[in-house]
Every structure is written in structure tokens, then in C-alpha cells.
Amino acid sequence: MRLITHNMLQCHVKNCNSNNYPLKFENAEIELIEAEFNPDFLRNMLNKIDWNALTTTALQLGIKQLPAEIPADASTNESFLNLLHNVLLETHVLNGQMVCPSCSHVYKIRDGIPNMLLAEHEI
């Protein structure tokens, strides 16, 4: 699972309506998988990314290169776009789990696929 995907996931357990984002990684096994650099895609994603969630998640995973805030020249800053590409599109979580910060529900990740399905009593 790429971090761009994680940036858009939240807990959907019944009555878990606040503080359910971002999901916290635990026991995450990470792999860097090269992807084609597409600066136009990244420019279009800049306003869709929850930057605070991304930086928090990156720090949980030991990624410390992201700035605390998106640079003012982000859309034209080639080195920033390369860094963002590396974090969002090339960092993959292969195995582990994500935990809701509110209800502590665990979403397992196996072979890069997060299991977001809920049991019937959780819906």
C-alpha cells in the first residue's frame, strides 16, 4: 500500500466518528518500489493531501525528510516534488497493521493490501 492511499483512509467502525484519522501504523514492513516520476500528477495532488497526516505518518515510519509545511514554491520546486514522489508513490507498506486512534480497531495489511472490511457488528 502506498502512502498516498493511506493519506485518504479513515476508520469506518460504527459510532467512530471523531479522531478516526489518520490511522496509525504498527509493525509496518516497508519497501521502496521505484515508480515513474510524474510532476503534473504531484502538482494536482498537492491540495488533496492532508499534509499534517502525511508528515505524522512519515515520522512513524522513520521518514524524516519531509518539511513541516508545504513550501510556498511546491509546484515549481523540483527537489520537493521528487521527495514527495518518493514518499507518496514509492514508499510501500507491505505488511503490518493500521490502528484507529479513536476506537483502536485494527486493520491488517498483508502483501501490500489493507483489509478495510468490517465485521457485521461493526457496521
N, CA, C and O atoms as a GROMACS GRO file, in nm:
protein
  492
    1MET      N    1   0.085  -0.117   0.000
    1MET     CA    2   0.000   0.000   0.000
    1MET      C    3   0.090   0.123   0.000
    1MET      O    4   0.182   0.134   0.081
    2ARG      N    5   0.062   0.213  -0.089
    2ARG     CA    6   0.138   0.339  -0.096
    2ARG      C    7   0.086   0.437   0.008
    2ARG      O    8  -0.028   0.428   0.054
    3LEU      N    9   0.172   0.530   0.046
    3LEU     CA   10   0.131   0.629   0.146
    3LEU      C   11   0.026   0.725   0.092
    3LEU      O   12  -0.048   0.784   0.170
    4ILE      N   13   0.018   0.740  -0.038
    4ILE     CA   14  -0.089   0.824  -0.094
    4ILE      C   15  -0.226   0.763  -0.063
    4ILE      O   16  -0.323   0.835  -0.039
    5THR      N   17  -0.232   0.631  -0.063
    5THR     CA   18  -0.357   0.561  -0.028
    5THR      C   19  -0.388   0.581   0.119
    5THR      O   20  -0.500   0.615   0.156
    6HIS      N   21  -0.287   0.560   0.202
    6HIS     CA   22  -0.306   0.574   0.347
    6HIS      C   23  -0.356   0.714   0.382
    6HIS      O   24  -0.436   0.729   0.474
    7ASN      N   25  -0.312   0.815   0.310
    7ASN     CA   26  -0.349   0.952   0.338
    7ASN      C   27  -0.499   0.977   0.320
    7ASN      O   28  -0.550   1.080   0.363
    8MET      N   29  -0.568   0.884   0.257
    8MET     CA   30  -0.711   0.901   0.231
    8MET      C   31  -0.799   0.802   0.308
    8MET      O   32  -0.921   0.802   0.291
    9LEU      N   33  -0.738   0.718   0.391
    9LEU     CA   34  -0.813   0.617   0.466
    9LEU      C   35  -0.846   0.665   0.606
    9LEU      O   36  -0.766   0.732   0.671
   10GLN      N   37  -0.966   0.630   0.651
   10GLN     CA   38  -1.004   0.657   0.789
   10GLN      C   39  -1.088   0.542   0.840
   10GLN      O   40  -1.136   0.459   0.762
   11CYS      N   41  -1.106   0.535   0.970
   11CYS     CA   42  -1.184   0.428   1.032
   11CYS      C   43  -1.333   0.449   1.004
   11CYS      O   44  -1.384   0.561   1.007
   12HIS      N   45  -1.401   0.338   0.977
   12HIS     CA   46  -1.545   0.344   0.950
   12HIS      C   47  -1.626   0.255   1.043
   12HIS      O   48  -1.738   0.216   1.011
   13VAL      N   49  -1.568   0.223   1.160
   13VAL     CA   50  -1.641   0.144   1.258
   13VAL      C   51  -1.760   0.227   1.307
   13VAL      O   52  -1.751   0.348   1.324
   14LYS      N   53  -1.871   0.157   1.330
   14LYS     CA   54  -1.994   0.222   1.377
   14LYS      C   55  -1.965   0.309   1.499
   14LYS      O   56  -1.898   0.266   1.593
   15ASN      N   57  -2.014   0.430   1.497
   15ASN     CA   58  -2.001   0.530   1.604
   15ASN      C   59  -1.858   0.580   1.626
   15ASN      O   60  -1.833   0.648   1.725
   16CYS      N   61  -1.768   0.548   1.538
   16CYS     CA   62  -1.631   0.602   1.546
   16CYS      C   63  -1.625   0.719   1.448
   16CYS      O   64  -1.581   0.703   1.334
   17ASN      N   65  -1.670   0.835   1.493
   17ASN     CA   66  -1.687   0.948   1.404
   17ASN      C   67  -1.591   1.063   1.427
   17ASN      O   68  -1.590   1.159   1.350
   18SER      N   69  -1.512   1.055   1.531
   18SER     CA   70  -1.417   1.163   1.555
   18SER      C   71  -1.281   1.105   1.590
   18SER      O   72  -1.272   0.995   1.644
   19ASN      N   73  -1.178   1.179   1.557
   19ASN     CA   74  -1.041   1.136   1.582
   19ASN      C   75  -1.012   0.998   1.521
   19ASN      O   76  -0.939   0.918   1.579
   20ASN      N   77  -1.070   0.971   1.403
   20ASN     CA   78  -1.053   0.841   1.338
   20ASN      C   79  -0.958   0.848   1.218
   20ASN      O   80  -0.960   0.762   1.130
   21TYR      N   81  -0.876   0.953   1.217
   21TYR     CA   82  -0.785   0.977   1.105
   21TYR      C   83  -0.667   1.058   1.155
   21TYR      O   84  -0.687   1.148   1.236
   22PRO      N   85  -0.547   1.032   1.111
   22PRO     CA   86  -0.504   0.921   1.028
   22PRO      C   87  -0.487   0.793   1.109
   22PRO      O   88  -0.463   0.796   1.230
   23LEU      N   89  -0.499   0.682   1.040
   23LEU     CA   90  -0.476   0.553   1.104
   23LEU      C   91  -0.327   0.540   1.133
   23LEU      O   92  -0.243   0.579   1.053
   24LYS      N   93  -0.296   0.484   1.250
   24LYS     CA   94  -0.157   0.474   1.294
   24LYS      C   95  -0.099   0.338   1.252
   24LYS      O   96  -0.160   0.234   1.274
   25PHE      N   97   0.020   0.341   1.192
   25PHE     CA   98   0.087   0.217   1.153
   25PHE      C   99   0.150   0.150   1.273
   25PHE      O  100   0.204   0.216   1.362
   26GLU      N  101   0.143   0.017   1.276
   26GLU     CA  102   0.213  -0.063   1.375
   26GLU      C  103   0.278  -0.180   1.304
   26GLU      O  104   0.219  -0.239   1.213
   27ASN      N  105   0.399  -0.214   1.345
   27ASN     CA  106   0.472  -0.328   1.288
   27ASN      C  107   0.477  -0.322   1.135
   27ASN      O  108   0.463  -0.424   1.068
   28ALA      N  109   0.497  -0.204   1.082
   28ALA     CA  110   0.494  -0.185   0.936
   28ALA      C  111   0.624  -0.232   0.872
   28ALA      O  112   0.734  -0.194   0.913
   29GLU      N  113   0.609  -0.316   0.771
   29GLU     CA  114   0.722  -0.360   0.689
   29GLU      C  115   0.717  -0.277   0.561
   29GLU      O  116   0.619  -0.282   0.486
   30ILE      N  117   0.823  -0.200   0.537
   30ILE     CA  118   0.823  -0.104   0.426
   30ILE      C  119   0.922  -0.146   0.318
   30ILE      O  120   1.027  -0.203   0.346
   31GLU      N  121   0.884  -0.116   0.195
   31GLU     CA  122   0.974  -0.138   0.082
   31GLU      C  123   0.963  -0.019  -0.012
   31GLU      O  124   0.854   0.034  -0.034
   32LEU      N  125   1.077   0.022  -0.066
   32LEU     CA  126   1.076   0.128  -0.168
   32LEU      C  127   1.070   0.061  -0.304
   32LEU      O  128   1.156  -0.019  -0.339
   33ILE      N  129   0.966   0.096  -0.381
   33ILE     CA  130   0.947   0.039  -0.514
   33ILE      C  131   0.945   0.156  -0.612
   33ILE      O  132   0.860   0.245  -0.604
   34GLU      N  133   1.039   0.154  -0.704
   34GLU     CA  134   1.053   0.264  -0.800
   34GLU      C  135   0.926   0.282  -0.882
   34GLU      O  136   0.865   0.185  -0.927
   35ALA      N  137   0.889   0.408  -0.902
   35ALA     CA  138   0.772   0.443  -0.983
   35ALA      C  139   0.812   0.558  -1.075
   35ALA      O  140   0.902   0.636  -1.044
   36GLU      N  141   0.743   0.567  -1.186
   36GLU     CA  142   0.772   0.674  -1.282
   36GLU      C  143   0.737   0.810  -1.221
   36GLU      O  144   0.630   0.828  -1.164
   37PHE      N  145   0.828   0.904  -1.234
   37PHE     CA  146   0.808   1.039  -1.182
   37PHE      C  147   0.715   1.117  -1.273
   37PHE      O  148   0.740   1.129  -1.393
   38ASN      N  149   0.606   1.169  -1.216
   38ASN     CA  150   0.508   1.246  -1.291
   38ASN      C  151   0.479   1.375  -1.213
   38ASN      O  152   0.389   1.378  -1.129
   39PRO      N  153   0.554   1.481  -1.241
   39PRO     CA  154   0.537   1.605  -1.163
   39PRO      C  155   0.398   1.667  -1.177
   39PRO      O  156   0.349   1.729  -1.083
   40ASP      N  157   0.332   1.652  -1.292
   40ASP     CA  158   0.197   1.708  -1.308
   40ASP      C  159   0.098   1.640  -1.214
   40ASP      O  160   0.012   1.707  -1.157
   41PHE      N  161   0.110   1.509  -1.199
   41PHE     CA  162   0.023   1.437  -1.105
   41PHE      C  163   0.044   1.489  -0.964
   41PHE      O  164  -0.052   1.514  -0.891
   42LEU      N  165   0.169   1.506  -0.924
   42LEU     CA  166   0.200   1.554  -0.790
   42LEU      C  167   0.148   1.695  -0.767
   42LEU      O  168   0.095   1.725  -0.660
   43ARG      N  169   0.162   1.781  -0.867
   43ARG     CA  170   0.109   1.918  -0.855
   43ARG      C  171  -0.042   1.915  -0.833
   43ARG      O  172  -0.095   1.992  -0.752
   44ASN      N  173  -0.112   1.827  -0.905
   44ASN     CA  174  -0.257   1.816  -0.890
   44ASN      C  175  -0.296   1.757  -0.754
   44ASN      O  176  -0.406   1.785  -0.705
   45MET      N  177  -0.209   1.677  -0.694
   45MET     CA  178  -0.240   1.615  -0.565
   45MET      C  179  -0.209   1.706  -0.446
   45MET      O  180  -0.257   1.680  -0.336
   46LEU      N  181  -0.130   1.809  -0.466
   46LEU     CA  182  -0.087   1.893  -0.354
   46LEU      C  183  -0.202   1.944  -0.267
   46LEU      O  184  -0.192   1.943  -0.145
   47ASN      N  185  -0.310   1.988  -0.329
   47ASN     CA  186  -0.421   2.042  -0.250
   47ASN      C  187  -0.515   1.933  -0.197
   47ASN      O  188  -0.609   1.963  -0.123
   48LYS      N  189  -0.492   1.808  -0.234
   48LYS     CA  190  -0.575   1.697  -0.187
   48LYS      C  191  -0.512   1.620  -0.071
   48LYS      O  192  -0.580   1.544  -0.003
   49ILE      N  193  -0.384   1.641  -0.049
   49ILE     CA  194  -0.311   1.570   0.055
   49ILE      C  195  -0.330   1.639   0.189
   49ILE      O  196  -0.320   1.761   0.198
   50ASP      N  197  -0.358   1.561   0.292
   50ASP     CA  198  -0.360   1.615   0.427
   50ASP      C  199  -0.215   1.615   0.476
   50ASP      O  200  -0.163   1.512   0.517
   51TRP      N  201  -0.151   1.731   0.470
   51TRP     CA  202  -0.008   1.740   0.495
   51TRP      C  203   0.029   1.698   0.637
   51TRP      O  204   0.127   1.627   0.657
   52ASN      N  205  -0.050   1.743   0.736
   52ASN     CA  206  -0.021   1.706   0.875
   52ASN      C  207  -0.027   1.554   0.893
   52ASN      O  208   0.058   1.497   0.961
   53ALA      N  209  -0.127   1.490   0.834
   53ALA     CA  210  -0.138   1.344   0.843
   53ALA      C  211  -0.020   1.277   0.775
   53ALA      O  212   0.033   1.178   0.826
   54LEU      N  213   0.021   1.330   0.659
   54LEU     CA  214   0.133   1.270   0.587
   54LEU      C  215   0.263   1.281   0.666
   54LEU      O  216   0.338   1.184   0.676
   55THR      N  217   0.290   1.398   0.721
   55THR     CA  218   0.415   1.415   0.796
   55THR      C  219   0.415   1.331   0.924
   55THR      O  220   0.518   1.276   0.961
   56THR      N  221   0.302   1.322   0.990
   56THR     CA  222   0.291   1.238   1.110
   56THR      C  223   0.317   1.092   1.075
   56THR      O  224   0.392   1.023   1.145
   57THR      N  225   0.255   1.045   0.968
   57THR     CA  226   0.272   0.908   0.924
   57THR      C  227   0.416   0.881   0.883
   57THR      O  228   0.473   0.778   0.917
   58ALA      N  229   0.473   0.974   0.809
   58ALA     CA  230   0.611   0.957   0.765
   58ALA      C  231   0.705   0.943   0.885
   58ALA      O  232   0.794   0.858   0.885
   59LEU      N  233   0.685   1.025   0.986
   59LEU     CA  234   0.769   1.015   1.106
   59LEU      C  235   0.751   0.881   1.177
   59LEU      O  236   0.847   0.823   1.227
   60GLN      N  237   0.627   0.831   1.181
   60GLN     CA  238   0.601   0.698   1.240
   60GLN      C  239   0.682   0.590   1.169
   60GLN      O  240   0.726   0.493   1.231
   61LEU      N  241   0.702   0.608   1.039
   61LEU     CA  242   0.772   0.509   0.958
   61LEU      C  243   0.921   0.537   0.948
   61LEU      O  244   0.993   0.465   0.878
   62GLY      N  245   0.969   0.641   1.017
   62GLY     CA  246   1.111   0.672   1.016
   62GLY      C  247   1.155   0.759   0.900
   62GLY      O  248   1.275   0.770   0.874
   63ILE      N  249   1.061   0.820   0.831
   63ILE     CA  250   1.091   0.909   0.719
   63ILE      C  251   1.093   1.051   0.774
   63ILE      O  252   0.990   1.105   0.814
   64LYS      N  253   1.211   1.112   0.776
   64LYS     CA  254   1.227   1.241   0.842
   64LYS      C  255   1.258   1.356   0.746
   64LYS      O  256   1.285   1.467   0.791
   65GLN      N  257   1.253   1.331   0.616
   65GLN     CA  258   1.294   1.432   0.518
   65GLN      C  259   1.185   1.534   0.486
   65GLN      O  260   1.216   1.641   0.433
   66LEU      N  261   1.058   1.504   0.515
   66LEU     CA  262   0.951   1.597   0.477
   66LEU      C  263   0.954   1.723   0.561
   66LEU      O  264   0.975   1.717   0.682
   67PRO      N  265   0.934   1.839   0.499
   67PRO     CA  266   0.926   1.963   0.576
   67PRO      C  267   0.795   1.968   0.656
   67PRO      O  268   0.698   1.901   0.621
   68ALA      N  269   0.793   2.046   0.761
   68ALA     CA  270   0.675   2.057   0.847
   68ALA      C  271   0.556   2.116   0.771
   68ALA      O  272   0.441   2.084   0.801
   69GLU      N  273   0.584   2.202   0.673
   69GLU     CA  274   0.478   2.263   0.593
   69GLU      C  275   0.514   2.252   0.446
   69GLU      O  276   0.631   2.243   0.409
   70ILE      N  277   0.412   2.254   0.362
   70ILE     CA  278   0.434   2.252   0.217
   70ILE      C  279   0.502   2.383   0.178
   70ILE      O  280   0.453   2.490   0.214
   71PRO      N  281   0.613   2.377   0.106
   71PRO     CA  282   0.682   2.502   0.066
   71PRO      C  283   0.592   2.589  -0.024
   71PRO      O  284   0.508   2.538  -0.098
   72ALA      N  285   0.611   2.719  -0.014
   72ALA     CA  286   0.533   2.813  -0.096
   72ALA      C  287   0.553   2.787  -0.245
   72ALA      O  288   0.461   2.807  -0.324
   73ASP      N  289   0.672   2.742  -0.282
   73ASP     CA  290   0.702   2.716  -0.424
   73ASP      C  291   0.690   2.567  -0.459
   73ASP      O  292   0.755   2.519  -0.552
   74ALA      N  293   0.606   2.495  -0.386
   74ALA     CA  294   0.598   2.349  -0.400
   74ALA      C  295   0.574   2.304  -0.544
   74ALA      O  296   0.637   2.207  -0.588
   75SER      N  297   0.488   2.370  -0.616
   75SER     CA  298   0.454   2.323  -0.751
   75SER      C  299   0.567   2.344  -0.852
   75SER      O  300   0.567   2.283  -0.959
   76THR      N  301   0.664   2.428  -0.819
   76THR     CA  302   0.777   2.451  -0.910
   76THR      C  303   0.910   2.403  -0.853
   76THR      O  304   1.012   2.407  -0.921
   77ASN      N  305   0.908   2.357  -0.730
   77ASN     CA  306   1.030   2.312  -0.662
   77ASN      C  307   1.055   2.165  -0.695
   77ASN      O  308   0.995   2.075  -0.636
   78GLU      N  309   1.145   2.143  -0.790
   78GLU     CA  310   1.171   2.007  -0.841
   78GLU      C  311   1.222   1.912  -0.732
   78GLU      O  312   1.182   1.796  -0.729
   79SER      N  313   1.307   1.960  -0.644
   79SER     CA  314   1.359   1.872  -0.538
   79SER      C  315   1.249   1.834  -0.440
   79SER      O  316   1.245   1.721  -0.392
   80PHE      N  317   1.158   1.927  -0.409
   80PHE     CA  318   1.044   1.895  -0.323
   80PHE      C  319   0.952   1.793  -0.391
   80PHE      O  320   0.908   1.698  -0.327
   81LEU      N  321   0.924   1.814  -0.519
   81LEU     CA  322   0.837   1.720  -0.591
   81LEU      C  323   0.899   1.580  -0.597
   81LEU      O  324   0.827   1.481  -0.588
   82ASN      N  325   1.030   1.572  -0.611
   82ASN     CA  326   1.098   1.442  -0.610
   82ASN      C  327   1.085   1.376  -0.473
   82ASN      O  328   1.060   1.255  -0.465
   83LEU      N  329   1.102   1.453  -0.367
   83LEU     CA  330   1.086   1.400  -0.232
   83LEU      C  331   0.942   1.353  -0.209
   83LEU      O  332   0.920   1.244  -0.156
   84LEU      N  333   0.846   1.434  -0.250
   84LEU     CA  334   0.706   1.398  -0.235
   84LEU      C  335   0.674   1.271  -0.314
   84LEU      O  336   0.602   1.184  -0.266
   85HIS      N  337   0.728   1.261  -0.434
   85HIS     CA  338   0.711   1.141  -0.517
   85HIS      C  339   0.763   1.019  -0.443
   85HIS      O  340   0.697   0.915  -0.438
   86ASN      N  341   0.881   1.031  -0.386
   86ASN     CA  342   0.941   0.919  -0.315
   86ASN      C  343   0.855   0.875  -0.197
   86ASN      O  344   0.835   0.755  -0.177
   87VAL      N  345   0.804   0.969  -0.121
   87VAL     CA  346   0.726   0.937  -0.001
   87VAL      C  347   0.586   0.886  -0.039
   87VAL      O  348   0.543   0.783   0.012
   88LEU      N  349   0.517   0.955  -0.127
   88LEU     CA  350   0.379   0.918  -0.161
   88LEU      C  351   0.368   0.795  -0.250
   88LEU      O  352   0.280   0.711  -0.229
   89LEU      N  353   0.455   0.784  -0.349
   89LEU     CA  354   0.434   0.685  -0.454
   89LEU      C  355   0.535   0.570  -0.455
   89LEU      O  356   0.509   0.465  -0.514
   90GLU      N  357   0.648   0.588  -0.390
   90GLU     CA  358   0.748   0.481  -0.392
   90GLU      C  359   0.762   0.410  -0.258
   90GLU      O  360   0.822   0.302  -0.252
   91THR      N  361   0.709   0.466  -0.152
   91THR     CA  362   0.712   0.402  -0.021
   91THR      C  363   0.588   0.314  -0.007
   91THR      O  364   0.476   0.363  -0.007
   92HIS      N  365   0.611   0.183   0.003
   92HIS     CA  366   0.502   0.086   0.012
   92HIS      C  367   0.506   0.016   0.148
   92HIS      O  368   0.612  -0.027   0.193
   93VAL      N  369   0.391   0.004   0.211
   93VAL     CA  370   0.379  -0.076   0.332
   93VAL      C  371   0.332  -0.214   0.288
   93VAL      O  372   0.220  -0.229   0.238
   94LEU      N  373   0.417  -0.313   0.305
   94LEU     CA  374   0.386  -0.448   0.259
   94LEU      C  375   0.304  -0.527   0.360
   94LEU      O  376   0.207  -0.594   0.325
   95ASN      N  377   0.344  -0.519   0.486
   95ASN     CA  378   0.275  -0.594   0.592
   95ASN      C  379   0.274  -0.510   0.718
   95ASN      O  380   0.356  -0.420   0.735
   96GLY      N  381   0.180  -0.542   0.805
   96GLY     CA  382   0.167  -0.471   0.932
   96GLY      C  383   0.021  -0.447   0.961
   96GLY      O  384  -0.066  -0.526   0.923
   97GLN      N  385  -0.005  -0.339   1.030
   97GLN     CA  386  -0.144  -0.305   1.059
   97GLN      C  387  -0.158  -0.155   1.080
   97GLN      O  388  -0.062  -0.085   1.112
   98MET      N  389  -0.282  -0.110   1.063
   98MET     CA  390  -0.318   0.029   1.091
   98MET      C  391  -0.418   0.025   1.205
   98MET      O  392  -0.507  -0.060   1.208
   99VAL      N  393  -0.404   0.117   1.299
   99VAL     CA  394  -0.490   0.120   1.416
   99VAL      C  395  -0.559   0.256   1.424
   99VAL      O  396  -0.496   0.360   1.409
  100CYS      N  397  -0.689   0.251   1.450
  100CYS     CA  398  -0.766   0.375   1.464
  100CYS      C  399  -0.726   0.443   1.595
  100CYS      O  400  -0.724   0.378   1.700
  101PRO      N  401  -0.695   0.573   1.591
  101PRO     CA  402  -0.657   0.644   1.714
  101PRO      C  403  -0.774   0.663   1.811
  101PRO      O  404  -0.753   0.694   1.928
  102SER      N  405  -0.898   0.646   1.762
  102SER     CA  406  -1.014   0.667   1.847
  102SER      C  407  -1.064   0.537   1.910
  102SER      O  408  -1.074   0.527   2.032
  103CYS      N  409  -1.096   0.439   1.826
  103CYS     CA  410  -1.158   0.316   1.878
  103CYS      C  411  -1.062   0.198   1.885
  103CYS      O  412  -1.100   0.091   1.934
  104SER      N  413  -0.940   0.216   1.838
  104SER     CA  414  -0.834   0.113   1.841
  104SER      C  415  -0.864  -0.008   1.752
  104SER      O  416  -0.803  -0.113   1.769
  105HIS      N  417  -0.957   0.007   1.658
  105HIS     CA  418  -0.981  -0.102   1.563
  105HIS      C  419  -0.856  -0.125   1.480
  105HIS      O  420  -0.789  -0.030   1.439
  106VAL      N  421  -0.825  -0.251   1.455
  106VAL     CA  422  -0.704  -0.287   1.381
  106VAL      C  423  -0.740  -0.328   1.238
  106VAL      O  424  -0.827  -0.413   1.217
  107TYR      N  425  -0.673  -0.266   1.142
  107TYR     CA  426  -0.686  -0.301   1.001
  107TYR      C  427  -0.553  -0.363   0.958
  107TYR      O  428  -0.451  -0.294   0.953
  108LYS      N  429  -0.555  -0.491   0.927
  108LYS     CA  430  -0.432  -0.560   0.890
  108LYS      C  431  -0.394  -0.530   0.745
  108LYS      O  432  -0.479  -0.505   0.660
  109ILE      N  433  -0.263  -0.532   0.721
  109ILE     CA  434  -0.208  -0.513   0.586
  109ILE      C  435  -0.128  -0.639   0.555
  109ILE      O  436  -0.037  -0.676   0.629
  110ARG      N  437  -0.161  -0.703   0.445
  110ARG     CA  438  -0.089  -0.823   0.404
  110ARG      C  439  -0.059  -0.813   0.255
  110ARG      O  440  -0.148  -0.784   0.175
  111ASP      N  441   0.066  -0.836   0.220
  111ASP     CA  442   0.110  -0.828   0.080
  111ASP      C  443   0.073  -0.695   0.016
  111ASP      O  444   0.040  -0.690  -0.103
  112GLY      N  445   0.080  -0.587   0.095
  112GLY     CA  446   0.054  -0.454   0.043
  112GLY      C  447  -0.092  -0.416   0.030
  112GLY      O  448  -0.125  -0.310  -0.023
  113ILE      N  449  -0.182  -0.503   0.078
  113ILE     CA  450  -0.326  -0.477   0.065
  113ILE      C  451  -0.388  -0.460   0.204
  113ILE      O  452  -0.385  -0.552   0.285
  114PRO      N  453  -0.444  -0.342   0.230
  114PRO     CA  454  -0.509  -0.322   0.360
  114PRO      C  455  -0.648  -0.385   0.360
  114PRO      O  456  -0.724  -0.372   0.263
  115ASN      N  457  -0.681  -0.455   0.467
  115ASN     CA  458  -0.814  -0.514   0.481
  115ASN      C  459  -0.901  -0.415   0.558
  115ASN      O  460  -0.892  -0.405   0.680
  116MET      N  461  -0.984  -0.344   0.484
  116MET     CA  462  -1.070  -0.242   0.544
  116MET      C  463  -1.212  -0.293   0.569
  116MET      O  464  -1.301  -0.217   0.607
  117LEU      N  465  -1.233  -0.424   0.548
  117LEU     CA  466  -1.365  -0.480   0.571
  117LEU      C  467  -1.395  -0.487   0.721
  117LEU      O  468  -1.306  -0.513   0.802
  118LEU      N  469  -1.518  -0.463   0.755
  118LEU     CA  470  -1.562  -0.468   0.895
  118LEU      C  471  -1.653  -0.587   0.917
  118LEU      O  472  -1.724  -0.630   0.826
  119ALA      N  473  -1.652  -0.639   1.039
  119ALA     CA  474  -1.746  -0.744   1.076
  119ALA      C  475  -1.887  -0.682   1.083
  119ALA      O  476  -1.901  -0.560   1.099
  120GLU      N  477  -1.988  -0.765   1.070
  120GLU     CA  478  -2.125  -0.714   1.065
  120GLU      C  479  -2.161  -0.628   1.185
  120GLU      O  480  -2.232  -0.528   1.169
  121HIS      N  481  -2.115  -0.664   1.305
  121HIS     CA  482  -2.148  -0.588   1.425
  121HIS      C  483  -2.075  -0.453   1.432
  121HIS      O  484  -2.108  -0.370   1.517
  122GLU      N  485  -1.977  -0.431   1.344
  122GLU     CA  486  -1.904  -0.305   1.343
  122GLU      C  487  -1.959  -0.203   1.244
  122GLU      O  488  -1.914  -0.089   1.240
  123ILE      N  489  -2.056  -0.246   1.166
  123ILE     CA  490  -2.111  -0.159   1.061
  123ILE      C  491  -2.223  -0.073   1.115
  123ILE      O  492  -2.282   0.006   1.041
   0.00000   0.00000   0.00000
